[in-house]
Short mmCIF file of C-alpha atoms and ligand atoms in Angstrom, two decimals:
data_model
loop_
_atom_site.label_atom_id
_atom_site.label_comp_id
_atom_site.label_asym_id
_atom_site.label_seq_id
_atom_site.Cartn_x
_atom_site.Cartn_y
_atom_site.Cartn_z
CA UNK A 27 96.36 208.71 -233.20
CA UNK A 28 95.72 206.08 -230.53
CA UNK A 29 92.04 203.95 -231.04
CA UNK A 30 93.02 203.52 -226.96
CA UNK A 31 95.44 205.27 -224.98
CA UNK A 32 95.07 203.22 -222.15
CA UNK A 33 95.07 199.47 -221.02
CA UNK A 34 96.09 196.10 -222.44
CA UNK A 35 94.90 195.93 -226.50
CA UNK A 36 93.61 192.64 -227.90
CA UNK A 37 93.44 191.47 -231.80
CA UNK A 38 91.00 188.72 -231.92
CA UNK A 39 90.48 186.60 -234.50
CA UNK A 40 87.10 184.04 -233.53
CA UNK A 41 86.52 181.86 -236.01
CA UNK A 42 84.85 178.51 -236.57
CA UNK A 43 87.71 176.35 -236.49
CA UNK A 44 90.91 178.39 -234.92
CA UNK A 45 90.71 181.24 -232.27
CA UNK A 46 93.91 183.75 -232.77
CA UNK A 47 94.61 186.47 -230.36
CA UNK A 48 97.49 188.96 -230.64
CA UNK A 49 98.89 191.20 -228.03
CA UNK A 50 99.52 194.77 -229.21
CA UNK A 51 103.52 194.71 -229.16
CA UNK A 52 103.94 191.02 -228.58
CA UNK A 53 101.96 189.39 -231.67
CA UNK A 54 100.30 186.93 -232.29
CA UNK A 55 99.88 184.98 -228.39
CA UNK A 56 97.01 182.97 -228.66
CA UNK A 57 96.27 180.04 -231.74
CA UNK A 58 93.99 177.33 -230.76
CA UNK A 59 91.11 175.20 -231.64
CA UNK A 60 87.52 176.74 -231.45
CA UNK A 61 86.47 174.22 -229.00
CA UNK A 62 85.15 173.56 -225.43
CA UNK A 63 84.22 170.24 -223.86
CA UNK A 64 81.80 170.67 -220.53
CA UNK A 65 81.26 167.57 -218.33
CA UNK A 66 77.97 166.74 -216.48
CA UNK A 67 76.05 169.58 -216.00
CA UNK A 68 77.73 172.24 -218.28
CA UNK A 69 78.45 174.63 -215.58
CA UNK A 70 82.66 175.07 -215.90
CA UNK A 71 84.46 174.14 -219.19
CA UNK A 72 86.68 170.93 -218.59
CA UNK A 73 88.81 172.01 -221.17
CA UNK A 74 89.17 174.64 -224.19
CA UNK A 75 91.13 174.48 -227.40
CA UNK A 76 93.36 172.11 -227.80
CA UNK A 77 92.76 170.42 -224.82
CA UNK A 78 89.20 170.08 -225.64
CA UNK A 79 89.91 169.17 -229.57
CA UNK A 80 91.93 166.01 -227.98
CA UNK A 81 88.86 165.10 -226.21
CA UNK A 82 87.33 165.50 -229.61
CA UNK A 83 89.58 164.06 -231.50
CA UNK A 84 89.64 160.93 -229.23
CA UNK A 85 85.96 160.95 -229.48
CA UNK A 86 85.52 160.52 -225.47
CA UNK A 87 82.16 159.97 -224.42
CA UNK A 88 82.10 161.45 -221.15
CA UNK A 89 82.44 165.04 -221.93
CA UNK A 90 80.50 167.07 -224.33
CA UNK A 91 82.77 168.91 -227.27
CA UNK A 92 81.04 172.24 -228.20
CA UNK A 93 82.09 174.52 -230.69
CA UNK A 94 80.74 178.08 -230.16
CA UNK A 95 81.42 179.56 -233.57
CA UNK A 96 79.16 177.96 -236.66
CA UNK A 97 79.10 179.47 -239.77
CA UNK A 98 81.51 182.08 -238.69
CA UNK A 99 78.74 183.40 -236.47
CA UNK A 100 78.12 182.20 -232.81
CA UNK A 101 76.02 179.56 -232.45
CA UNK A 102 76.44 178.91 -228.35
CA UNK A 103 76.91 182.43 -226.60
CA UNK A 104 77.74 180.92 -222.97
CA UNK A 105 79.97 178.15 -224.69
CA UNK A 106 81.72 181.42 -226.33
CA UNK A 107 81.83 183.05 -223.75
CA UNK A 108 83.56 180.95 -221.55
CA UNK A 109 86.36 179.98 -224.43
CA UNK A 110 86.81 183.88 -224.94
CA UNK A 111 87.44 184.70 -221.00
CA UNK A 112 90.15 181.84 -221.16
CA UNK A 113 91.87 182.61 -223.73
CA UNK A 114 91.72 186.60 -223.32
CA UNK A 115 93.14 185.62 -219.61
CA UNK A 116 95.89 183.42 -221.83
CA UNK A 117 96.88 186.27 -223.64
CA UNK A 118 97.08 188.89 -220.76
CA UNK A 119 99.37 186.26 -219.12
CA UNK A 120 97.05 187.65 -216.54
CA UNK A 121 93.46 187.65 -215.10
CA UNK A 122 92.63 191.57 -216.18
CA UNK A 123 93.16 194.69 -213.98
CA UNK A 124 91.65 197.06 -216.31
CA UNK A 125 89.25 195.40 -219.57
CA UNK A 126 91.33 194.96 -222.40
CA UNK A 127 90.19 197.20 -225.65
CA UNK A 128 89.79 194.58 -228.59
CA UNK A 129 90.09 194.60 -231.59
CA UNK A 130 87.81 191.88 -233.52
CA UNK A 131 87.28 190.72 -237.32
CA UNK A 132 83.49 190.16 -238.06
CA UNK A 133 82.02 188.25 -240.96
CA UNK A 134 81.20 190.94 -243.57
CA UNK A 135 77.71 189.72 -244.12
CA UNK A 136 76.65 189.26 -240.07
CA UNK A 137 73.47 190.41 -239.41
CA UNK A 138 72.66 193.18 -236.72
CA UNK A 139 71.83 190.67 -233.88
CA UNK A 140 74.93 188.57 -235.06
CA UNK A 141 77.24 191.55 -234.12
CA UNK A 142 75.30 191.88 -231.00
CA UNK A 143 75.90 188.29 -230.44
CA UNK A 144 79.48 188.47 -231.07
CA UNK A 145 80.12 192.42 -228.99
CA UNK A 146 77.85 191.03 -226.00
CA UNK A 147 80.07 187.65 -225.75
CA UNK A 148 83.40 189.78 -225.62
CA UNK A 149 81.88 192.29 -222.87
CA UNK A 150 80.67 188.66 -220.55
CA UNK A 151 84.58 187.93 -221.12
CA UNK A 152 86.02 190.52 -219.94
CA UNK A 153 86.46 193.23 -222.91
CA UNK A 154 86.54 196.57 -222.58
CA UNK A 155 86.15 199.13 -225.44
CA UNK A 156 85.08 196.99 -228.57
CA UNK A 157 85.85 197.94 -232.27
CA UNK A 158 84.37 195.43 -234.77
CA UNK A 159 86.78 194.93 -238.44
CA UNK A 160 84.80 192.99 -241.39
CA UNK A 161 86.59 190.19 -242.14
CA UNK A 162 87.85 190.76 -245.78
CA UNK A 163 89.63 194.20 -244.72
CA UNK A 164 91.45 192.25 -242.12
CA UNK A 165 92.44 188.96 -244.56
CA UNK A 166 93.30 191.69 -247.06
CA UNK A 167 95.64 193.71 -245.10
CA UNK A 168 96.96 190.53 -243.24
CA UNK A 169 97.83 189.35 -247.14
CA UNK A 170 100.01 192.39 -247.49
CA UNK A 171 97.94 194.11 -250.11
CA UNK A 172 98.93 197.57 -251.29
CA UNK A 173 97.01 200.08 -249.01
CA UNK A 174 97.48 203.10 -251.99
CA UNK A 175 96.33 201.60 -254.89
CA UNK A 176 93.95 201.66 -257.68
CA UNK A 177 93.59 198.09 -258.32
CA UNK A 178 91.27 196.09 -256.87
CA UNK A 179 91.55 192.55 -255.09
CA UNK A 180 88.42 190.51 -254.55
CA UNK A 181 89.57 188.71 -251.35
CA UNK A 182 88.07 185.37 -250.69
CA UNK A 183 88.41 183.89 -247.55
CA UNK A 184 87.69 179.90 -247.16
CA UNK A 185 87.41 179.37 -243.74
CA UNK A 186 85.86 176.20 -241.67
CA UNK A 187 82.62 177.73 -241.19
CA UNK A 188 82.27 180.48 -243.75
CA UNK A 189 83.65 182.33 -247.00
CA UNK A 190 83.97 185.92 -246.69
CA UNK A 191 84.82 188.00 -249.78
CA UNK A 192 84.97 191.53 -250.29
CA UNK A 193 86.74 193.79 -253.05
CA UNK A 194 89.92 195.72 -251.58
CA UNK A 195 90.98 198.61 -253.06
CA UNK A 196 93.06 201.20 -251.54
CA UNK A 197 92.12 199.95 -248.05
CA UNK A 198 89.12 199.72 -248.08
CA UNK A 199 86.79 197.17 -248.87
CA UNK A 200 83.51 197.31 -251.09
CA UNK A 201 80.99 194.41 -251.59
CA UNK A 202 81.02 192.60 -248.78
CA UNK A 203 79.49 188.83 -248.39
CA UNK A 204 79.64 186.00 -246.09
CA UNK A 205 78.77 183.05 -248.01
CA UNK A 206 77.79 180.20 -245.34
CA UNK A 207 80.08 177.56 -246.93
CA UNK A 208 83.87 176.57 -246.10
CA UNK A 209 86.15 173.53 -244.94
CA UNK A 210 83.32 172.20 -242.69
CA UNK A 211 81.14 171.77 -246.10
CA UNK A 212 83.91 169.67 -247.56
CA UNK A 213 84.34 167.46 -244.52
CA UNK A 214 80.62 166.52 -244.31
CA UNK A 215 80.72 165.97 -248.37
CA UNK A 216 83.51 163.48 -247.74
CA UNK A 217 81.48 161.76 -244.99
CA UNK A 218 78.24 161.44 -247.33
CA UNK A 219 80.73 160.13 -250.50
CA UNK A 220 81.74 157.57 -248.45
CA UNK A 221 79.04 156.11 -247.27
CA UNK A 222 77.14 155.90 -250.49
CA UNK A 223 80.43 154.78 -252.87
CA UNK A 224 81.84 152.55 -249.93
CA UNK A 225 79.05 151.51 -247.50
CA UNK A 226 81.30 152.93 -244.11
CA UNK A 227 80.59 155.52 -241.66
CA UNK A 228 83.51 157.76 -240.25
CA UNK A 229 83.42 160.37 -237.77
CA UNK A 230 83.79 164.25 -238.71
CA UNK A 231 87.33 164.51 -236.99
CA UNK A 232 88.01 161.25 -239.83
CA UNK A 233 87.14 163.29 -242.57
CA UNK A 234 89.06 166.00 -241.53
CA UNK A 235 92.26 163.96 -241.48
CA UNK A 236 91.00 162.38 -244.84
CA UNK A 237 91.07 166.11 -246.31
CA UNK A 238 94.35 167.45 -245.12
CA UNK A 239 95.93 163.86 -245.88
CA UNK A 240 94.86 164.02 -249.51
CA UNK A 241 95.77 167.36 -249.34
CA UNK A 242 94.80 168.85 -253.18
CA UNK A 243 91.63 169.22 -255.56
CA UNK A 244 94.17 167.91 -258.39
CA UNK A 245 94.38 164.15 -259.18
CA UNK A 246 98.00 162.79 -257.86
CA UNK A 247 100.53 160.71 -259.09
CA UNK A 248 100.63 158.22 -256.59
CA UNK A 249 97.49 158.81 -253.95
CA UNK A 250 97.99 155.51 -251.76
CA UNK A 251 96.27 154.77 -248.62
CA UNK A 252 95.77 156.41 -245.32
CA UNK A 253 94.46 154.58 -242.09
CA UNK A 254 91.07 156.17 -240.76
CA UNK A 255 89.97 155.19 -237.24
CA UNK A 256 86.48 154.08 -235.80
CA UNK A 257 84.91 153.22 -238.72
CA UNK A 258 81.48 151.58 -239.19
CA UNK A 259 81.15 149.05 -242.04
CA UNK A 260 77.01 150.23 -242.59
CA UNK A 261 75.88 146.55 -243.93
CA UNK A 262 77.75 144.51 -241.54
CA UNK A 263 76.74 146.67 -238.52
CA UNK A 264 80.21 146.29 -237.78
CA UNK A 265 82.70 148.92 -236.07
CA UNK A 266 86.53 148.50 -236.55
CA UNK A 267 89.39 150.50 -234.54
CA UNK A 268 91.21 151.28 -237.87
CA UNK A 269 90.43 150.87 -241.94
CA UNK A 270 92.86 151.77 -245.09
CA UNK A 271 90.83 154.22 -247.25
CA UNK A 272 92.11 155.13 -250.85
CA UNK A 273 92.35 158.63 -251.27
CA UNK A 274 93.26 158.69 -255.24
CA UNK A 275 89.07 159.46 -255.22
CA UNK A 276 89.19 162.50 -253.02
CA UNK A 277 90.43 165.24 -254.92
CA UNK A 278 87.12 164.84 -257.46
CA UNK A 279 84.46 164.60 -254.36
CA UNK A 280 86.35 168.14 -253.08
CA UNK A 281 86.07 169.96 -256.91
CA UNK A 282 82.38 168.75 -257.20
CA UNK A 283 81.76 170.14 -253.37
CA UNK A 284 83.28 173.47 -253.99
CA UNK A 285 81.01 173.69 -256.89
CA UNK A 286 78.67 175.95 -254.57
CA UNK A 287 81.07 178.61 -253.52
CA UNK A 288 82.40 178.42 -257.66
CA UNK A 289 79.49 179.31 -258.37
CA UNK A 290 78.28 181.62 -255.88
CA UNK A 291 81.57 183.71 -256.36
CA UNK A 292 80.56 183.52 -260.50
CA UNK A 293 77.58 185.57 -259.61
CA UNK A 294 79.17 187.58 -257.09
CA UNK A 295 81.89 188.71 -259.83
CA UNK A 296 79.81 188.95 -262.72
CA UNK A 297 77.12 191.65 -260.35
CA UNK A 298 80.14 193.93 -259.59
CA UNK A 299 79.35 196.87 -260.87
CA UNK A 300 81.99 198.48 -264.01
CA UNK A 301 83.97 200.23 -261.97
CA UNK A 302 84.95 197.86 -259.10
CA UNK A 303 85.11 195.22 -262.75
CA UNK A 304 87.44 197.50 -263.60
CA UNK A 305 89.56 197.71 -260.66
CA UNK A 306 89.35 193.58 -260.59
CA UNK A 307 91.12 193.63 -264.11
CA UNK A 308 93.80 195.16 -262.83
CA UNK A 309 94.00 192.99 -259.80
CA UNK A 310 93.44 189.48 -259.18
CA UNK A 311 91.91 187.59 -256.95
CA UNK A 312 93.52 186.46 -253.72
CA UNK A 313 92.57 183.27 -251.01
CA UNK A 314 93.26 183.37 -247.61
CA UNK A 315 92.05 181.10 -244.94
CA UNK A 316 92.98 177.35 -244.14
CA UNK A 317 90.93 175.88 -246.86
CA UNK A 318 93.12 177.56 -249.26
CA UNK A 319 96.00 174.70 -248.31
CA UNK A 320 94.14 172.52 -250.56
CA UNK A 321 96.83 172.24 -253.27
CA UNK A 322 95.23 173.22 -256.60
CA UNK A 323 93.00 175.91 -255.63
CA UNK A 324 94.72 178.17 -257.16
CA UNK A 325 94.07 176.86 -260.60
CA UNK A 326 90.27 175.85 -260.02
CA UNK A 327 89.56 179.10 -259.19
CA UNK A 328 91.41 180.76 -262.31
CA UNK A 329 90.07 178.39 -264.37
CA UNK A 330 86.48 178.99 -263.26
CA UNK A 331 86.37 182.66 -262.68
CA UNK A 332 88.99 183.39 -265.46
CA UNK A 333 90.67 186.03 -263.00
CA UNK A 334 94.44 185.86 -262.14
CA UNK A 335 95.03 184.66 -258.44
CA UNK A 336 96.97 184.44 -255.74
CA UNK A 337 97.55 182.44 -252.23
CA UNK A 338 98.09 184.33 -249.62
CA UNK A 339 101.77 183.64 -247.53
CA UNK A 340 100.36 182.38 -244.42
CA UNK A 341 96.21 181.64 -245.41
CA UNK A 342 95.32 180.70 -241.94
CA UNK A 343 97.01 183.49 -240.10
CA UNK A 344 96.17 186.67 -242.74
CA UNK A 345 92.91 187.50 -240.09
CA UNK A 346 94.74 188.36 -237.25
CA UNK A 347 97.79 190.02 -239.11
CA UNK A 348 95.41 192.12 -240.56
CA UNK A 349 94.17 193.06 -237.29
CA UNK A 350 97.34 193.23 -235.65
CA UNK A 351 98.39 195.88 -238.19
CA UNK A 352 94.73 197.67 -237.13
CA UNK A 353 96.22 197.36 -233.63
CA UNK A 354 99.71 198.95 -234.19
CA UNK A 355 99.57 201.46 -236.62
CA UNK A 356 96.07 202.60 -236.52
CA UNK A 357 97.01 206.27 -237.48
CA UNK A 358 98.65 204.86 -240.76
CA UNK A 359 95.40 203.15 -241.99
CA UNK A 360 92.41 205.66 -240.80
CA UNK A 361 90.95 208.61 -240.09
CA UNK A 362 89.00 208.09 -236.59
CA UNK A 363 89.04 204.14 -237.40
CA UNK A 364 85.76 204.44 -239.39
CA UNK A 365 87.44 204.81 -243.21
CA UNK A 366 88.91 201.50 -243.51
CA UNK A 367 84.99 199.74 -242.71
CA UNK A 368 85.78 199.86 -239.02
CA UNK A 369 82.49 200.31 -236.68
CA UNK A 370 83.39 201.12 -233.07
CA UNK A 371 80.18 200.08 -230.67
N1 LIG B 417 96.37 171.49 -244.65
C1 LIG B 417 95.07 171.69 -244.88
N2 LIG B 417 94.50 171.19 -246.00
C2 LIG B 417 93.19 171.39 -246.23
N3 LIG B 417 92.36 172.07 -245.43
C3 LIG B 417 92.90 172.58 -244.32
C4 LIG B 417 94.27 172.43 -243.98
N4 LIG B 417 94.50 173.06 -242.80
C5 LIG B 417 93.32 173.59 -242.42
N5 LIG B 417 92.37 173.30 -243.34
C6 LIG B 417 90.95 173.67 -243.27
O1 LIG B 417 90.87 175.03 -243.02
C7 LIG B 417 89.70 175.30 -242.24
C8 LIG B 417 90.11 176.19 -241.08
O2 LIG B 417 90.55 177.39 -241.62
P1 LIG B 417 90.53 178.74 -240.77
O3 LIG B 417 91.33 178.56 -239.54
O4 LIG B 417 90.93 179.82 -241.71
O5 LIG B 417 88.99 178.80 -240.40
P2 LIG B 417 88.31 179.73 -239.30
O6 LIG B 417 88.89 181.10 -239.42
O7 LIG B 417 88.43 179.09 -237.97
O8 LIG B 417 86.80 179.66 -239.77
P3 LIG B 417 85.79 180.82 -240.23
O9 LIG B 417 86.61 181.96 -240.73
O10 LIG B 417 84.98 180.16 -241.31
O11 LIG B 417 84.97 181.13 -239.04
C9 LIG B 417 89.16 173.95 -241.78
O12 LIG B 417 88.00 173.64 -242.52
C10 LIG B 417 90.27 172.98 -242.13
O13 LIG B 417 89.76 171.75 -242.56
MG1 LIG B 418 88.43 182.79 -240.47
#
């Protein structure tokens, strides 16, 4: 069965941090920031993804940086809008003859209006025929989980903006929660750490880099220094280009900021009811998503939720594989496109 015979056919992952977009037959086409930077006026985008994260990045004054997606949700529709008809046009290789049908992941725990949000921003870009995926079906199927199975996988999926979890079991996916918490959490935790334990300001993109440098929630053997730019020394009211920050500290501030979302997936585990407990047993518990490159996670999370787990192969990507397979082989996954938690508006 075909979800659409005709026409060009979209994946599209939009998330808070990374837009992905895969043409049906080609892959995946499109992998870029989640970021537009307007100049006086707001009226045409100067630049979108990575363009615009350069601008960001650089912290240039003269254009405004927006990023559409917060929380996993969208937070600026015509910001969203105008990223989405780029990149769609990106894809296509091509402004669009006919709308293209997409495909789309949705946080599992979106509200009515924030599908709304989310089908109404596509249509303003150029979409045609729109069927919406939860999240935690797509992360689970881009993992490579077993589609004809009794065991059950509670998939947990850190992104920048959001976590969303869901059990998987035999393809389809039960319990379904976006908890409003991810990579952009531990960033700003980083920023408030140091100002309080070392009296300096640094910008979000600095934290970032301060993250992904350190690189692990476990203590290392030899942590060093890495040089952070445009930093404020608070009690000197003093701003210098570049400052050597120890990271042998930044491992402990992460642990103690995931400490939220440990607990929040605690509760989330322990409410399952017996039989998806059951299915769990015989599972494990699997992270996708880019804050899952933290080395370590692995073990926090077994440690704290005493369930086996597993990283996905490729955490930031398993989204839009997971759609992409959606995409292709539709006929091998559902009946009508509805059993596997699809919702065609
Ligand atoms: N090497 C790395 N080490 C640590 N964190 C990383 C690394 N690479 C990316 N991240 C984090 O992963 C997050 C982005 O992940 P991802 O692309 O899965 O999010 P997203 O899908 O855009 O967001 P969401 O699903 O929440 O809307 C960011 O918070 C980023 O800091
Ligand atoms: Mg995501």
């Amino acid at each position: 069965m075909q979800l659409f015979p005709w026409g060009e056919q979209l994946a599209i992952d939009l998330g808070t941090a990374h837009v992905h977009i895969a043409l049906k037959g080609q892959g995946v086409v499109v992998r870029e920031p989640s970021m537009v930077a307007f100049g006086d006026g707001r009226r045409q985008p100067v630049a979108v993804g990575v363009e615009a994260w350069r601008l960001w990045e650089r912290g240039v004054s003269e254009v405004k940086v927006v990023r559409p997606v917060r929380g996993g949700m969208i937070a600026d529709f015509d910001a969203a809008v105008a990223m989405l008809r780029r990149f769609i046009r990106q894809a296509l290789g091509h402004r669009p003859l006919l709308s293209p049908s997409v495909v789309v992941a949705h946080p599992a725990g979106a509200t009515g209006v924030e599908l709304q949000a989310l089908r109404h921003s596509l249509t303003a870009a150029g979409a045609g025929q729109i069927t919406m995926v939860q999240k935690p079906l797509a992360a689970g199927l881009g993992a490579g989980l077993p589609l004809h199975s009794d065991e059950g996988y509670l998939i947990v999926d850190l992104g920048a903006g959001a976590t969303d979890i869901g059990l998987f079991s035999g393809g389809l996916v039960t319990a379904g929660q976006t908890v409003r918490y991810g990579g952009d959490n531990l960033d700003e935790t980083l920023i408030r750490a140091i100002r309080r334990q070392q009296g300096l300001r640094i910008t979000s993109s600095a934290a970032e880099y301060l993250k992904q440098q350190a690189g692990s929630v476990q203590q290392t053997p030899n942590p060093g220094a890495v040089p952070i730019d445009d930093v404020v020394v608070v009690d000197e009211d003093r701003r210098v280009d570049s400052y050597n920050i120890d990271v042998d500290w930044v491992p402990q501030i992460l642990v103690q900021a995931l400490e939220p979302l440990l607990e929040e997936l605690t509760w989330i585990v322990e409410d399952l009811p017996d039989s998806s407990r059951r299915q769990l047993e015989l599972g494990s518990l699997v992270l996708t998503g880019g804050g899952t490159l933290l080395r370590g996670m692995d073990e926090l999370f077994r440690e704290r939720l005493q369930l086996p787990v597993t990283v996905a192969a490729s955490p930031l990507s398993c989204t839009i594989l997971g759609l992409e397979t959606i995409l292709n082989d539709l006929s091998a996954l559902s009946l009508n496109g509805r059993r596997f938690g699809t919702n065609t508006l």
